Short mmCIF file of C-alpha atoms and ligand atoms in Angstrom, two decimals:
data_model
loop_
_atom_site.label_atom_id
_atom_site.label_comp_id
_atom_site.label_asym_id
_atom_site.label_seq_id
_atom_site.Cartn_x
_atom_site.Cartn_y
_atom_site.Cartn_z
CA UNK A 15 -55.72 -29.43 6.17
CA UNK A 16 -54.01 -30.57 9.38
CA UNK A 17 -54.33 -34.12 8.20
CA UNK A 18 -52.90 -33.14 4.86
CA UNK A 19 -49.90 -31.53 6.52
CA UNK A 20 -49.37 -34.58 8.70
CA UNK A 21 -49.47 -36.85 5.67
CA UNK A 22 -47.08 -34.57 3.85
CA UNK A 23 -44.68 -34.71 6.78
CA UNK A 24 -44.80 -38.50 6.82
CA UNK A 25 -44.25 -38.65 3.11
CA UNK A 26 -41.22 -36.38 3.33
CA UNK A 27 -39.83 -38.44 6.21
CA UNK A 28 -40.29 -41.60 4.21
CA UNK A 29 -38.63 -40.06 1.20
CA UNK A 30 -35.69 -38.92 3.33
CA UNK A 31 -35.36 -42.37 4.82
CA UNK A 32 -35.12 -44.14 1.48
CA UNK A 33 -33.26 -41.39 -0.38
CA UNK A 34 -29.50 -41.85 -0.66
CA UNK A 35 -29.08 -38.12 -0.27
CA UNK A 36 -29.09 -35.76 2.61
CA UNK A 37 -30.22 -32.11 2.38
CA UNK A 38 -29.21 -29.02 4.33
CA UNK A 39 -31.14 -25.83 3.97
CA UNK A 40 -29.59 -22.41 4.52
CA UNK A 41 -32.27 -19.70 4.59
CA UNK A 42 -31.49 -16.04 4.03
CA UNK A 43 -32.97 -15.01 7.36
CA UNK A 44 -32.92 -16.68 10.73
CA UNK A 45 -36.18 -17.46 12.47
CA UNK A 46 -39.63 -17.74 11.10
CA UNK A 47 -40.47 -14.07 10.59
CA UNK A 48 -37.01 -13.43 9.26
CA UNK A 49 -35.38 -10.43 10.80
CA UNK A 50 -31.84 -11.58 11.39
CA UNK A 51 -29.73 -11.98 8.31
CA UNK A 52 -28.15 -15.42 8.20
CA UNK A 53 -24.41 -14.92 7.86
CA UNK A 54 -24.02 -18.35 6.34
CA UNK A 55 -26.37 -17.50 3.50
CA UNK A 56 -24.18 -14.58 2.55
CA UNK A 57 -21.08 -16.73 2.85
CA UNK A 58 -22.54 -19.33 0.50
CA UNK A 59 -23.45 -16.60 -1.96
CA UNK A 60 -19.91 -15.24 -1.90
CA UNK A 61 -18.43 -18.70 -2.02
CA UNK A 62 -20.38 -19.67 -5.13
CA UNK A 63 -19.46 -16.33 -6.62
CA UNK A 64 -15.79 -17.00 -5.87
CA UNK A 65 -15.89 -20.35 -7.62
CA UNK A 66 -16.84 -18.49 -10.78
CA UNK A 67 -18.02 -21.89 -11.79
CA UNK A 68 -21.42 -20.36 -11.38
CA UNK A 69 -20.73 -18.85 -14.75
CA UNK A 70 -20.76 -22.31 -16.27
CA UNK A 71 -24.08 -23.34 -14.91
CA UNK A 72 -26.89 -22.84 -17.33
CA UNK A 73 -28.39 -19.71 -15.85
CA UNK A 74 -26.78 -17.16 -13.60
CA UNK A 75 -27.87 -13.75 -12.40
CA UNK A 76 -25.26 -11.08 -12.91
CA UNK A 77 -25.30 -7.80 -11.04
CA UNK A 78 -23.11 -4.85 -10.31
CA UNK A 79 -23.48 -2.52 -7.37
CA UNK A 80 -23.42 1.21 -8.01
CA UNK A 81 -19.88 2.53 -8.43
CA UNK A 82 -18.47 -0.94 -8.18
CA UNK A 83 -15.98 -2.34 -10.63
CA UNK A 84 -16.88 -5.97 -9.98
CA UNK A 85 -19.56 -8.12 -11.47
CA UNK A 86 -21.19 -10.48 -9.09
CA UNK A 87 -22.58 -13.78 -10.27
CA UNK A 88 -25.27 -15.65 -8.44
CA UNK A 89 -27.10 -18.81 -9.18
CA UNK A 90 -30.41 -18.06 -10.81
CA UNK A 91 -33.47 -19.41 -8.97
CA UNK A 92 -33.73 -23.19 -9.01
CA UNK A 93 -30.36 -23.62 -10.68
CA UNK A 94 -27.94 -26.17 -9.33
CA UNK A 95 -24.20 -26.12 -9.16
CA UNK A 96 -21.81 -28.92 -8.31
CA UNK A 97 -18.83 -28.71 -6.01
CA UNK A 98 -16.37 -31.25 -4.64
CA UNK A 99 -14.71 -31.39 -1.26
CA UNK A 100 -12.27 -34.06 0.00
CA UNK A 101 -13.55 -36.54 -2.52
CA UNK A 102 -17.25 -35.91 -1.91
CA UNK A 103 -19.61 -34.40 -4.46
CA UNK A 104 -22.02 -31.73 -3.33
CA UNK A 105 -24.76 -29.82 -5.10
CA UNK A 106 -25.97 -26.32 -4.30
CA UNK A 107 -29.41 -25.16 -5.37
CA UNK A 108 -30.75 -21.65 -5.03
CA UNK A 109 -34.43 -21.57 -4.04
CA UNK A 110 -36.53 -18.47 -4.41
CA UNK A 111 -40.19 -18.68 -3.35
CA UNK A 112 -42.60 -15.84 -3.41
CA UNK A 113 -44.36 -15.13 -0.13
CA UNK A 114 -48.17 -15.09 -0.55
CA UNK A 115 -49.77 -11.63 -0.30
CA UNK A 116 -46.44 -9.88 -0.26
CA UNK A 117 -43.83 -8.58 -2.61
CA UNK A 118 -41.11 -10.26 -0.64
CA UNK A 119 -39.32 -13.41 -1.59
CA UNK A 120 -38.07 -16.23 0.56
CA UNK A 121 -34.61 -17.25 -0.52
CA UNK A 122 -32.45 -20.11 0.58
CA UNK A 123 -29.69 -22.41 -0.56
CA UNK A 124 -30.07 -26.14 -0.39
CA UNK A 125 -27.02 -28.31 -0.14
CA UNK A 126 -27.41 -31.88 -1.33
CA UNK A 127 -24.90 -34.59 -0.57
CA UNK A 128 -24.68 -38.32 -0.07
CA UNK A 129 -25.87 -39.40 3.37
CA UNK A 130 -22.55 -40.83 4.58
CA UNK A 131 -20.80 -37.61 3.61
CA UNK A 132 -22.98 -35.57 5.89
CA UNK A 133 -21.35 -36.72 9.11
CA UNK A 134 -17.97 -37.03 7.48
CA UNK A 135 -17.52 -33.61 5.94
CA UNK A 136 -20.42 -31.24 6.55
CA UNK A 137 -18.95 -29.15 9.33
CA UNK A 138 -15.50 -29.02 7.70
CA UNK A 139 -17.10 -28.10 4.41
CA UNK A 140 -19.11 -25.25 5.91
CA UNK A 141 -15.97 -23.93 7.59
CA UNK A 142 -14.25 -24.09 4.24
CA UNK A 143 -17.12 -22.18 2.64
CA UNK A 144 -17.02 -19.46 5.29
CA UNK A 145 -13.26 -19.14 5.02
CA UNK A 146 -13.22 -18.92 1.23
CA UNK A 147 -16.09 -16.45 1.30
CA UNK A 148 -14.27 -14.16 3.70
CA UNK A 149 -11.13 -14.32 1.61
CA UNK A 150 -13.05 -13.64 -1.57
CA UNK A 151 -14.90 -10.76 0.03
CA UNK A 152 -11.71 -9.05 1.11
CA UNK A 153 -10.11 -9.56 -2.33
CA UNK A 154 -13.00 -8.48 -4.47
CA UNK A 155 -14.76 -5.80 -2.55
CA UNK A 156 -14.27 -2.26 -3.74
CA UNK A 157 -11.95 -0.41 -1.50
CA UNK A 158 -12.37 3.14 -0.32
CA UNK A 159 -10.20 6.13 0.23
CA UNK A 160 -11.44 8.15 3.18
CA UNK A 161 -10.49 11.64 4.10
CA UNK A 162 -11.44 13.96 6.91
CA UNK A 163 -12.06 17.08 4.90
CA UNK A 164 -13.32 19.12 7.78
CA UNK A 165 -16.95 19.12 6.66
CA UNK A 166 -17.89 16.04 8.60
CA UNK A 167 -19.29 16.06 12.09
CA UNK A 168 -18.17 13.96 15.03
CA UNK A 169 -20.66 11.29 13.99
CA UNK A 170 -19.12 10.85 10.61
CA UNK A 171 -15.87 12.65 10.14
CA UNK A 172 -14.78 10.78 7.04
CA UNK A 173 -15.84 11.17 3.45
CA UNK A 174 -15.15 8.32 1.09
CA UNK A 175 -14.39 7.89 -2.58
CA UNK A 176 -13.55 4.64 -4.38
CA UNK A 177 -9.86 3.85 -3.99
CA UNK A 178 -8.42 3.07 -7.41
CA UNK A 179 -4.75 3.97 -7.17
CA UNK A 180 -2.88 1.92 -9.78
CA UNK A 181 0.44 1.65 -7.90
CA UNK A 182 1.49 -1.91 -7.08
CA UNK A 183 4.73 -3.47 -5.99
CA UNK A 184 5.49 -4.40 -9.58
CA UNK A 185 5.20 -0.81 -10.79
CA UNK A 186 7.18 0.55 -7.87
CA UNK A 187 10.85 1.22 -8.45
CA UNK A 188 12.44 0.08 -5.23
CA UNK A 189 15.58 -1.66 -4.18
CA UNK A 190 14.63 -5.35 -4.55
CA UNK A 191 15.83 -6.26 -1.08
CA UNK A 192 13.82 -3.49 0.51
CA UNK A 193 10.79 -4.45 -1.53
CA UNK A 194 11.04 -8.09 -0.43
CA UNK A 195 11.45 -7.04 3.18
CA UNK A 196 8.36 -4.84 3.03
CA UNK A 197 6.29 -7.49 1.31
CA UNK A 198 7.33 -10.15 3.80
CA UNK A 199 6.51 -7.83 6.68
CA UNK A 200 3.07 -7.03 5.29
CA UNK A 201 2.34 -10.67 4.62
CA UNK A 202 3.29 -11.82 8.07
CA UNK A 203 1.18 -8.99 9.47
CA UNK A 204 -1.84 -9.94 7.37
CA UNK A 205 -1.65 -13.55 8.51
CA UNK A 206 -0.74 -12.70 12.07
CA UNK A 207 -4.15 -12.87 13.70
CA UNK A 208 -3.30 -15.81 15.95
CA UNK A 209 0.17 -14.54 16.70
CA UNK A 210 -1.01 -11.12 17.86
CA UNK A 211 -3.71 -12.67 20.02
CA UNK A 212 -1.30 -15.17 21.52
CA UNK A 213 1.27 -12.60 22.55
CA UNK A 214 -1.38 -10.16 23.75
CA UNK A 215 -0.68 -7.36 21.33
CA UNK A 216 -3.16 -5.28 19.42
CA UNK A 217 -3.21 -6.43 15.81
CA UNK A 218 -1.71 -3.32 14.27
CA UNK A 219 1.56 -2.19 12.79
CA UNK A 220 3.20 1.14 12.19
CA UNK A 221 5.41 2.18 9.31
CA UNK A 222 7.42 5.35 9.05
CA UNK A 223 8.28 6.26 5.48
CA UNK A 224 10.94 8.89 5.17
CA UNK A 225 12.97 10.29 2.33
CA UNK A 226 13.20 13.24 -0.03
CA UNK A 227 10.17 14.35 -2.09
CA UNK A 228 9.41 12.20 -5.10
CA UNK A 229 10.96 9.00 -3.83
CA UNK A 230 7.66 7.17 -3.77
CA UNK A 231 6.34 7.43 -0.24
CA UNK A 232 2.75 8.03 -1.28
CA UNK A 233 3.06 5.49 -4.08
CA UNK A 234 4.33 2.90 -1.62
CA UNK A 235 1.31 3.46 0.61
CA UNK A 236 -0.98 2.86 -2.36
CA UNK A 237 0.96 -0.25 -3.30
CA UNK A 238 0.66 -1.53 0.27
CA UNK A 239 -3.08 -0.95 0.27
CA UNK A 240 -3.43 -2.72 -3.05
CA UNK A 241 -1.26 -5.58 -1.88
CA UNK A 242 -3.28 -6.24 1.25
CA UNK A 243 -6.65 -5.13 -0.16
CA UNK A 244 -7.12 -2.60 2.61
CA UNK A 245 -9.05 0.65 2.73
CA UNK A 246 -7.07 3.84 3.15
CA UNK A 247 -7.82 6.62 5.63
CA UNK A 248 -5.89 9.72 4.69
CA UNK A 249 -5.82 11.82 7.81
CA UNK A 250 -5.35 15.55 7.45
CA UNK A 251 -4.16 16.44 10.93
CA UNK A 252 -4.46 20.17 10.40
CA UNK A 253 -8.20 19.72 9.89
CA UNK A 254 -8.67 17.96 13.21
CA UNK A 255 -9.68 20.44 15.83
CA UNK A 256 -8.73 18.63 19.00
CA UNK A 257 -7.73 15.35 20.57
CA UNK A 258 -11.27 14.18 21.12
CA UNK A 259 -12.06 14.62 17.46
CA UNK A 260 -8.94 12.66 16.69
CA UNK A 261 -10.24 9.83 18.83
CA UNK A 262 -13.67 10.02 17.24
CA UNK A 263 -12.07 9.67 13.82
CA UNK A 264 -10.06 6.71 14.99
CA UNK A 265 -13.11 4.92 16.30
CA UNK A 266 -14.87 5.30 12.97
CA UNK A 267 -12.17 3.57 10.99
CA UNK A 268 -12.91 0.02 9.90
CA UNK A 269 -10.77 -3.08 10.19
CA UNK A 270 -8.39 -3.96 7.38
CA UNK A 271 -7.34 -0.43 6.80
CA UNK A 272 -4.30 1.79 6.51
CA UNK A 273 -4.41 5.07 8.37
CA UNK A 274 -2.04 7.55 6.80
CA UNK A 275 -0.72 10.78 8.20
CA UNK A 276 1.43 12.46 5.56
CA UNK A 277 4.19 14.91 6.40
CA UNK A 278 3.86 14.28 10.08
CA UNK A 279 6.52 16.85 10.91
CA UNK A 280 4.59 19.61 9.15
CA UNK A 281 1.08 18.84 10.33
CA UNK A 282 1.74 19.27 13.98
CA UNK A 283 4.13 21.29 16.05
CA UNK A 284 5.79 18.22 17.44
CA UNK A 285 8.22 20.16 19.50
CA UNK A 286 5.44 21.57 21.60
CA UNK A 287 5.89 18.93 24.23
CA UNK A 288 9.50 19.86 24.76
CA UNK A 289 9.29 23.59 24.35
CA UNK A 290 6.11 24.12 26.31
CA UNK A 291 6.63 26.68 29.07
CA UNK A 292 6.66 24.99 32.46
CA UNK A 293 3.17 24.87 33.88
CA UNK A 294 2.38 27.03 36.87
CA UNK A 295 2.54 24.96 40.04
CA UNK A 296 -0.86 23.56 40.95
CA UNK A 297 -2.58 25.75 43.47
CA UNK A 298 -4.34 22.98 45.25
CA UNK A 299 -3.66 19.28 45.42
CA UNK A 300 -4.80 18.56 41.97
CA UNK A 301 -4.01 15.22 40.46
CA UNK A 302 -1.27 15.20 37.87
CA UNK A 303 -3.69 13.99 35.26
CA UNK A 304 -5.97 16.98 35.54
CA UNK A 305 -3.06 19.38 35.35
CA UNK A 306 -2.02 17.75 32.15
CA UNK A 307 -5.46 17.98 30.72
CA UNK A 308 -5.58 21.66 31.66
CA UNK A 309 -2.32 22.20 29.85
CA UNK A 310 -3.78 20.55 26.85
CA UNK A 311 -6.94 22.55 27.05
CA UNK A 312 -4.84 25.69 26.57
CA UNK A 313 -4.32 24.99 22.96
CA UNK A 314 -7.32 23.21 21.71
CA UNK A 315 -5.33 21.78 18.82
CA UNK A 316 -4.23 18.24 18.48
CA UNK A 317 -1.24 17.65 20.71
CA UNK A 318 1.58 15.22 20.60
CA UNK A 319 0.17 13.29 23.51
CA UNK A 320 -3.13 13.07 21.67
CA UNK A 321 -1.33 11.61 18.72
CA UNK A 322 0.59 9.17 20.90
CA UNK A 323 -2.68 7.99 22.33
CA UNK A 324 -4.02 7.70 18.84
CA UNK A 325 -1.25 5.37 17.79
CA UNK A 326 -1.13 3.13 20.82
CA UNK A 327 -3.49 4.18 23.54
CA UNK A 328 -6.34 1.94 24.62
CA UNK A 329 -8.60 3.29 21.92
CA UNK A 330 -6.21 2.34 19.18
CA UNK A 331 -7.22 -1.28 19.80
CA UNK A 332 -10.86 -0.66 18.99
CA UNK A 333 -10.39 -2.56 15.75
CA UNK A 334 -8.15 -5.11 14.21
CA UNK A 335 -5.79 -5.28 11.26
CA UNK A 336 -4.83 -1.64 11.24
CA UNK A 337 -1.73 -0.24 9.72
CA UNK A 338 -0.64 3.26 10.64
CA UNK A 339 1.74 5.01 8.26
CA UNK A 340 3.51 8.28 8.89
CA UNK A 341 5.47 9.96 6.15
CA UNK A 342 8.03 12.69 6.47
CA UNK A 343 10.78 14.27 4.41
CA UNK A 344 12.95 14.77 7.48
CA UNK A 345 12.96 12.00 10.01
CA UNK A 346 15.03 14.14 12.38
CA UNK A 347 12.20 16.62 12.75
CA UNK A 348 9.85 14.02 14.15
CA UNK A 349 9.63 13.64 17.90
CA UNK A 350 11.43 10.41 18.83
CA UNK A 351 8.55 9.43 21.11
CA UNK A 352 6.30 9.24 18.10
CA UNK A 353 8.45 6.90 16.12
CA UNK A 354 9.99 4.69 18.76
CA UNK A 355 9.66 1.01 17.96
CA UNK A 356 6.34 -0.33 19.01
CA UNK A 357 4.71 2.76 17.61
CA UNK A 358 6.42 2.77 14.25
CA UNK A 359 7.64 -0.77 13.93
CA UNK A 360 9.42 -0.40 10.63
CA UNK A 361 11.30 2.65 9.43
CA UNK A 362 11.59 2.66 5.66
CA UNK A 363 14.03 5.01 4.00
CA UNK A 364 13.13 5.78 0.41
CA UNK A 365 16.00 7.43 -1.33
CA UNK A 366 17.18 8.22 -4.80
CA UNK A 367 16.99 5.67 -7.55
CA UNK A 368 19.47 2.80 -7.48
CA UNK A 369 20.29 0.85 -10.63
CA UNK A 370 17.78 -2.01 -10.08
CA UNK A 371 15.09 0.56 -9.39
CA UNK A 372 16.07 2.41 -12.56
CA UNK A 373 15.74 -0.82 -14.54
CA UNK A 374 12.26 -1.27 -13.19
CA UNK A 375 11.32 2.24 -14.34
CA UNK A 376 12.88 1.67 -17.77
CA UNK A 377 10.86 -1.50 -18.12
CA UNK A 378 7.62 0.13 -16.99
CA UNK A 379 7.96 3.27 -19.08
CA UNK A 380 9.89 2.12 -22.16
CA UNK A 381 9.31 -1.62 -22.07
CA UNK A 382 13.02 -2.45 -22.31
CA UNK A 383 15.05 -4.78 -20.14
CA UNK A 384 18.48 -4.18 -21.65
CA UNK A 385 20.19 -1.39 -23.54
CA UNK A 386 23.72 -0.36 -24.38
CA UNK A 387 23.38 2.75 -22.26
CA UNK A 388 22.43 0.79 -19.15
CA UNK A 389 26.04 0.21 -18.17
CA UNK A 390 26.77 3.93 -18.43
CA UNK A 391 23.75 4.65 -16.30
CA UNK A 392 24.87 2.10 -13.74
CA UNK A 393 28.31 3.68 -13.58
CA UNK A 394 26.87 7.15 -13.28
CA UNK A 395 24.68 6.06 -10.39
CA UNK A 396 27.69 4.46 -8.72
CA UNK A 397 29.68 7.63 -9.27
CA UNK A 398 27.10 9.54 -7.23
CA UNK A 399 24.37 10.36 -9.73
CA UNK A 400 21.33 10.82 -7.54
CA UNK A 401 17.91 11.29 -9.11
CA UNK A 402 14.61 10.46 -7.47
CA UNK A 403 12.31 7.96 -9.17
CA UNK A 404 9.94 10.86 -9.77
CA UNK A 405 12.62 12.77 -11.69
CA UNK A 406 13.58 9.77 -13.78
CA UNK A 407 9.96 8.91 -14.57
CA UNK A 408 9.42 12.50 -15.61
CA UNK A 409 12.30 12.25 -18.12
CA UNK A 410 11.09 8.92 -19.42
CA UNK A 411 7.55 10.18 -19.87
CA UNK A 412 8.80 13.19 -21.75
CA UNK A 413 10.70 10.97 -24.20
CA UNK A 414 8.33 8.06 -24.36
CA UNK A 415 7.45 8.59 -28.01
CA UNK A 416 11.06 8.99 -29.03
CA UNK A 417 13.91 6.64 -29.55
CA UNK A 418 14.95 4.71 -26.43
CA UNK A 419 18.48 5.95 -27.01
CA UNK A 420 17.41 9.58 -26.67
CA UNK A 421 15.37 8.89 -23.56
CA UNK A 422 18.23 7.09 -21.88
CA UNK A 423 20.71 9.71 -22.97
CA UNK A 424 18.56 12.30 -21.28
CA UNK A 425 18.71 10.23 -18.10
CA UNK A 426 22.51 10.07 -18.37
CA UNK A 427 22.70 13.82 -18.77
CA UNK A 428 20.50 14.40 -15.77
CA UNK A 429 22.55 11.98 -13.70
CA UNK A 430 25.75 13.75 -14.66
CA UNK A 431 24.28 17.10 -13.88
CA UNK A 432 23.37 15.80 -10.45
CA UNK A 433 26.92 14.48 -9.88
CA UNK A 434 28.40 17.74 -10.98
CA UNK A 435 26.09 19.76 -8.78
CA UNK A 436 26.80 17.65 -5.72
CA UNK A 437 30.55 17.75 -6.22
CA UNK A 438 30.60 21.39 -7.10
CA UNK A 439 28.80 22.18 -3.88
CA UNK A 440 31.27 20.26 -1.77
CA UNK A 441 34.74 21.63 -1.30
CA UNK A 442 36.53 18.36 -0.80
CA UNK A 443 40.20 18.74 -1.62
CA UNK A 444 41.55 16.85 -4.60
CA UNK A 445 44.17 14.25 -4.01
CA UNK A 446 47.56 14.35 -5.60
CA UNK A 447 46.98 11.20 -7.56
CA UNK A 448 43.78 12.57 -8.96
CA UNK A 449 45.55 15.65 -10.11
CA UNK A 450 47.91 13.46 -12.03
CA UNK A 451 45.17 11.43 -13.62
CA UNK A 452 43.39 14.59 -14.49
CA UNK A 453 46.51 15.98 -16.04
CA UNK A 454 47.04 12.86 -18.11
CA UNK A 455 43.42 12.85 -19.20
CA UNK A 456 43.54 16.29 -20.68
CA UNK A 457 41.83 16.27 -23.98
CA UNK A 458 38.56 17.45 -25.31
CA UNK A 459 37.60 18.86 -21.92
CA UNK A 460 40.59 21.12 -22.02
CA UNK A 461 39.43 22.54 -25.30
CA UNK A 462 36.00 23.02 -23.93
CA UNK A 463 37.41 24.96 -21.02
CA UNK A 464 39.41 27.17 -23.28
CA UNK A 465 36.26 28.06 -25.14
CA UNK A 466 34.18 29.66 -22.45
CA UNK A 467 34.77 28.04 -19.10
CA UNK A 468 31.40 26.37 -19.15
CA UNK A 469 33.01 23.00 -19.24
CA UNK A 470 30.43 21.36 -17.10
CA UNK A 471 27.62 22.21 -19.43
CA UNK A 472 29.55 20.95 -22.41
CA UNK A 473 30.14 17.74 -20.60
CA UNK A 474 26.57 17.41 -19.52
CA UNK A 475 25.10 18.17 -22.89
CA UNK A 476 27.34 15.69 -24.64
CA UNK A 477 27.73 12.85 -22.25
CA UNK A 478 30.20 10.29 -23.51
CA UNK A 479 28.02 7.35 -24.37
CA UNK A 480 30.51 4.65 -25.15
CA UNK A 481 33.52 3.12 -23.51
CA UNK A 482 36.03 5.24 -25.39
CA UNK A 483 36.28 7.65 -22.51
CA UNK A 484 36.80 4.97 -19.91
CA UNK A 485 40.24 3.65 -19.20
CA UNK A 486 40.78 -0.05 -19.01
CA UNK A 487 41.53 -0.31 -15.30
CA UNK A 488 38.51 0.77 -13.40
CA UNK A 489 35.49 2.21 -15.05
CA UNK A 490 33.56 3.81 -12.27
CA UNK A 491 36.60 5.34 -10.66
CA UNK A 492 37.62 6.84 -13.93
CA UNK A 493 34.19 8.27 -14.32
CA UNK A 494 34.33 9.81 -10.94
CA UNK A 495 37.77 11.24 -11.57
CA UNK A 496 36.75 12.56 -14.89
CA UNK A 497 33.82 14.34 -13.39
CA UNK A 498 35.86 15.62 -10.50
CA UNK A 499 38.47 16.84 -12.88
CA UNK A 500 35.85 18.78 -14.75
CA UNK A 501 34.51 20.25 -11.59
CA UNK A 502 37.92 21.25 -10.53
CA UNK A 503 38.42 22.99 -13.81
CA UNK A 504 35.10 24.67 -13.43
CA UNK A 505 35.99 25.79 -9.94
CA UNK A 506 39.25 27.15 -11.24
CA UNK A 507 37.45 29.01 -13.98
CA UNK A 508 35.03 30.50 -11.51
CA UNK A 509 37.87 31.50 -9.27
CA UNK A 510 39.68 33.10 -12.17
CA UNK A 511 36.55 34.97 -13.09
CA UNK A 512 36.11 36.15 -9.53
CA UNK A 513 39.74 37.24 -9.36
CA UNK A 514 39.27 39.06 -12.58
CA UNK A 515 36.24 40.86 -11.22
CA UNK A 516 38.13 41.84 -8.11
N1 ATP B 625 9.71 4.36 -6.34
C1 ATP B 625 8.94 4.78 -7.36
N2 ATP B 625 8.56 3.95 -8.33
C2 ATP B 625 7.80 4.36 -9.35
N3 ATP B 625 7.36 5.61 -9.49
C3 ATP B 625 7.71 6.49 -8.55
C4 ATP B 625 8.50 6.11 -7.44
N4 ATP B 625 8.71 7.19 -6.68
C5 ATP B 625 8.05 8.18 -7.26
N5 ATP B 625 7.45 7.78 -8.39
C6 ATP B 625 6.65 8.61 -9.29
O1 ATP B 625 6.78 9.94 -8.86
C7 ATP B 625 5.54 10.52 -8.51
C8 ATP B 625 5.62 11.13 -7.13
O2 ATP B 625 5.82 10.11 -6.19
P1 ATP B 625 5.19 10.13 -4.72
O3 ATP B 625 4.02 11.03 -4.67
O4 ATP B 625 4.97 8.73 -4.31
O5 ATP B 625 6.40 10.75 -3.93
P2 ATP B 625 6.47 11.11 -2.38
O6 ATP B 625 7.69 10.43 -1.86
O7 ATP B 625 5.19 10.81 -1.73
O8 ATP B 625 6.75 12.65 -2.45
P3 ATP B 625 6.37 13.76 -1.34
O9 ATP B 625 7.35 13.64 -0.24
O10 ATP B 625 6.51 15.03 -2.10
O11 ATP B 625 4.97 13.50 -0.92
C9 ATP B 625 4.52 9.43 -8.58
O12 ATP B 625 3.49 9.84 -9.41
C10 ATP B 625 5.21 8.23 -9.17
O13 ATP B 625 4.72 7.98 -10.45
MG1 MG B 626 3.72 12.02 -0.90
#
């Protein structure tokens, strides 16, 4: 049998010598006994999957992992698929051999190419394969949403569920300039590997999202995760018992992930650092460090300094491609140390809906890009109508089976109510000129006032929906004046009523 093997070897060598082709084998496992997984094998598998051309070859194996939403295609055993690279043609074959006396199989890919191509392109081609595979893996893998629900131990503090939030940048109603800025920032972060290494910074970035409830902070986080194909770690700070648990949680997070701490000002008493009673003077010559750690030991909760270490201490660099996002409704309540630049690199204010953002919502919810009422809505927003995207989407959902006119009219009413409420709460004096305009504009409103004094409600329930109420000079100003006039009348009515009561 030794002779046979020798002859076989010679025969193969001879064949190789005269064959115009060259072959490269990529086994699934390294070494003879096969214990180490060969990374390249997996890359080739992903690469062929990414080409999707595998689907066109005669036989493919299709599989789906449990809970996954993606099908994965692989070449069936002994099937061949063709690829091209810088003008060369290459053929991949998947080999599956059964191992004698065992249930296991020996798998490998064979790459066939013309002999001259081997020296010319092989190493570039394999780099290309690895690169495409990595890209494909990060795009197609199922992402996870992790949370520290308090049941986990230090070994595994996170529990995961599939992350399938549908928010994307195209469904998000945002000021277009802000949206572009955020996207550009995320993109340059995602491609910044070399940059961060070159300048000696940890490859991470912090975003502070602030703004009133319902302006899309959580939705933006989901859109960011979907945009970059990152996992999300939703950290519930109140469930973390102490700083060391915080660190343990940090270490367990994977690369390419967003770590979120919502309502940062509510989850931690961030003033504790400033309002802490002065520590008793150290009795002996203790080092400053140990005094600090004693102070922290007092309250075994997570402290501000623990959180600062979390965001940019040495341990925060234990991985790469991390984004940390804090959200808050009141930026002023957050300790400045926590959000100084370098920790939170970009501060994003999400506020009430501007007109472009409204148009985006109207398109998403009603499927319309233009409508007669749009100009009225634009004017009302300019005149100070402030509704959050959440409030507007709520109105649009409520009316989604009705006429577009009714839905938009409801938005106009809500905007006017918000203007009226804001103005009514302020006690800005009216200017002379406005008084005059108001006087000259007396009309239906006056009648309404005479009726019962609830002029504002009349106005709000019957918003003027065409240009008839707008003078020719300046639309938005007239709107504002009109509203202010009404408020003034309402204030007067209230005053009269109060006087009457007195
Ligand atoms: N900018 C937006 N674009 C589209 N939809 C939005 C936007 N903002 C809010 N919404 C809608 O309003 C709902 C609430 O938004 P979200 O949870 O993102 O607000 P939030 O800012 O995180 O509020 P909170 O401060 O209360 O956590 C979402 O379900 C979303 O559909
Ligand atoms: Mg939220």
